[in-house]
Amino acid sequence: FRIQAYELAQDRPASLHFPVAPSRAYRIEESADLREWKAAVGVLTFPHPGLASWTESGVGPGAGARYFRVQAD
């Protein structure tokens, strides 16, 4: 598994695109320090079969640097 594409810019929400399997559930998590992770707030869509797209929401200017990961169940 690997993220196929991402978009990170200071003036726009983060966006991730990754492959999915029909039998799995996915969640996006974020961290400021790579030690403590929490659920990231955003919208997960499936624009094409086998592909997911996630865009963060509710994050304004000054949010600071964050790391993202995709967890599959």
Coordinates of N, CA and C in Angstrom, one line a residue:
F1 N 0.8 -1.2 0.0 CA 0.0 0.0 0.0 C 0.9 1.2 0.0
R2 N 0.5 2.2 -0.8 CA 1.2 3.5 -0.7 C 0.3 4.6 -1.3
I3 N 0.5 5.8 -0.7 CA -0.3 6.9 -1.2 C 0.2 7.2 -2.6
Q4 N -0.8 7.4 -3.6 CA -0.4 7.6 -5.0 C -0.1 9.1 -5.3
A5 N -0.8 10.0 -4.6 CA -0.6 11.4 -4.8 C -1.0 12.2 -3.6
Y6 N -0.5 13.3 -3.4 CA -0.9 14.2 -2.3 C -0.7 15.6 -2.7
E7 N -1.4 16.5 -2.0 CA -1.3 17.9 -2.3 C -1.2 18.6 -0.9
L8 N -0.1 19.3 -0.7 CA 0.1 20.0 0.6 C 0.5 21.4 0.2
A9 N -0.2 22.4 0.7 CA 0.2 23.8 0.5 C -0.3 24.6 1.7
Q10 N 0.4 25.7 2.0 CA 0.0 26.5 3.1 C -1.4 27.1 3.0
D11 N -1.8 27.5 1.8 CA -3.0 28.2 1.6 C -4.2 27.3 1.2
R12 N -4.0 26.0 1.2 CA -5.1 25.0 0.8 C -5.1 23.9 1.8
P13 N -6.3 23.2 1.9 CA -6.4 22.0 2.7 C -5.5 20.9 2.1
A14 N -5.0 20.0 2.9 CA -4.3 18.8 2.5 C -5.2 17.9 1.7
S15 N -4.7 17.1 0.8 CA -5.4 16.2 0.0 C -4.6 14.9 -0.2
L16 N -5.1 13.7 -0.1 CA -4.4 12.5 -0.3 C -5.3 11.6 -1.3
H17 N -4.6 10.8 -2.1 CA -5.2 9.9 -3.0 C -4.5 8.6 -2.9
F18 N -5.3 7.5 -2.7 CA -4.7 6.2 -2.5 C -5.6 5.1 -2.9
P19 N -5.0 3.9 -3.2 CA -5.8 2.8 -3.7 C -6.5 2.1 -2.5
V20 N -7.7 1.6 -2.8 CA -8.5 0.9 -1.8 C -8.9 -0.5 -2.3
A21 N -9.2 -1.3 -1.3 CA -9.7 -2.7 -1.5 C -11.1 -2.7 -1.0
P22 N -12.1 -3.3 -1.7 CA -13.5 -3.3 -1.3 C -13.7 -3.9 0.0
S23 N -12.9 -4.8 0.5 CA -13.2 -5.5 1.8 C -12.6 -4.7 3.0
R24 N -11.9 -3.6 2.8 CA -11.2 -2.9 3.9 C -11.9 -1.6 4.2
A25 N -11.8 -1.1 5.4 CA -12.2 0.2 5.9 C -11.0 1.1 6.1
Y26 N -11.1 2.3 5.8 CA -9.9 3.2 5.8 C -10.2 4.4 6.7
R27 N -9.2 4.9 7.4 CA -9.3 6.2 8.1 C -8.0 7.0 8.0
I28 N -8.1 8.3 8.1 CA -6.9 9.1 7.9 C -6.7 9.7 9.3
E29 N -5.4 9.7 9.7 CA -5.0 10.2 11.0 C -3.9 11.3 10.8
E30 N -3.8 12.2 11.8 CA -2.8 13.3 11.7 C -2.1 13.3 13.0
S31 N -0.9 13.9 12.9 CA 0.0 14.1 14.1 C 0.9 15.3 13.9
A32 N 1.2 16.0 15.0 CA 2.1 17.1 14.9 C 3.5 16.7 15.2
D33 N 3.7 15.5 15.8 CA 5.0 15.0 16.3 C 5.4 13.6 15.9
L34 N 4.5 12.9 15.2 CA 4.7 11.5 14.8 C 4.7 10.5 15.9
R35 N 4.3 10.9 17.1 CA 4.1 10.0 18.3 C 2.7 9.9 18.6
E36 N 1.9 11.0 18.7 CA 0.5 10.9 19.1 C -0.3 11.2 17.8
W37 N -1.2 10.2 17.5 CA -2.0 10.3 16.3 C -3.5 10.5 16.7
K38 N -4.2 11.2 15.9 CA -5.7 11.4 16.1 C -6.4 11.4 14.8
A39 N -7.7 11.2 14.8 CA -8.5 11.2 13.6 C -8.4 12.5 12.9
A40 N -8.1 12.5 11.6 CA -8.1 13.8 10.9 C -9.5 14.1 10.4
V41 N -9.8 15.3 10.4 CA -11.2 15.8 10.0 C -11.1 16.1 8.5
G42 N -12.0 15.4 7.7 CA -12.0 15.6 6.3 C -13.1 14.8 5.6
V43 N -13.1 14.9 4.3 CA -14.1 14.2 3.5 C -13.4 13.1 2.6
L44 N -13.9 11.9 2.8 CA -13.3 10.8 2.0 C -14.3 10.4 0.9
T45 N -13.8 10.4 -0.3 CA -14.7 10.1 -1.5 C -14.0 9.0 -2.3
F46 N -14.7 8.4 -3.2 CA -14.2 7.3 -4.0 C -14.5 7.7 -5.5
P47 N -13.6 8.5 -6.1 CA -13.9 9.1 -7.4 C -13.9 8.0 -8.5
H48 N -13.1 6.9 -8.3 CA -13.0 5.8 -9.3 C -13.0 4.5 -8.6
P49 N -13.4 3.4 -9.2 CA -13.3 2.1 -8.5 C -11.8 1.9 -8.1
G50 N -11.6 1.5 -6.8 CA -10.3 1.2 -6.4 C -9.5 2.3 -6.0
L51 N -10.0 3.6 -6.0 CA -9.3 4.8 -5.6 C -10.1 5.6 -4.6
A52 N -9.4 6.1 -3.6 CA -10.0 7.0 -2.6 C -9.3 8.3 -2.7
S53 N -10.1 9.4 -2.3 CA -9.5 10.7 -2.3 C -10.0 11.3 -1.0
W54 N -9.1 11.9 -0.2 CA -9.4 12.5 1.1 C -9.0 13.9 1.1
T55 N -9.8 14.9 1.5 CA -9.5 16.3 1.6 C -9.8 16.8 3.0
E56 N -8.8 17.4 3.7 CA -9.1 17.8 5.0 C -10.1 19.0 5.1
S57 N -10.8 19.1 6.2 CA -11.7 20.2 6.3 C -11.6 20.8 7.7
G58 N -12.1 22.0 7.9 CA -12.1 22.6 9.2 C -10.8 23.1 9.7
V59 N -9.8 23.2 8.9 CA -8.4 23.7 9.3 C -8.2 25.1 8.7
G60 N -7.9 26.0 9.6 CA -7.7 27.4 9.1 C -6.2 27.7 9.1
P61 N -5.9 29.0 8.7 CA -4.6 29.4 8.7 C -3.9 29.3 10.1
G62 N -2.7 29.0 10.1 CA -1.9 28.9 11.4 C -2.1 27.5 12.1
A63 N -2.5 26.6 11.3 CA -2.7 25.2 11.9 C -1.4 24.5 12.2
G64 N -0.3 25.0 11.6 CA 1.0 24.4 11.9 C 1.2 23.2 11.1
A65 N 2.5 22.7 11.1 CA 2.9 21.5 10.4 C 2.2 20.2 11.0
R66 N 1.7 19.4 10.1 CA 1.1 18.1 10.5 C 1.6 17.0 9.6
Y67 N 1.5 15.8 10.1 CA 1.8 14.6 9.3 C 0.5 13.8 9.2
F68 N 0.4 13.1 8.1 CA -0.8 12.3 7.8 C -0.4 10.9 7.6
R69 N -1.4 10.0 7.9 CA -1.2 8.5 7.6 C -2.6 7.9 7.3
V70 N -2.6 6.9 6.5 CA -3.8 6.2 6.2 C -3.7 4.8 6.9
Q71 N -4.8 4.5 7.7 CA -4.9 3.2 8.4 C -5.9 2.4 7.7
A72 N -5.7 1.1 7.5 CA -6.7 0.2 6.9 C -7.0 -0.8 7.9
D73 N -8.3 -1.1 8.0 CA -8.8 -2.2 8.9 C -9.3 -3.4 8.1

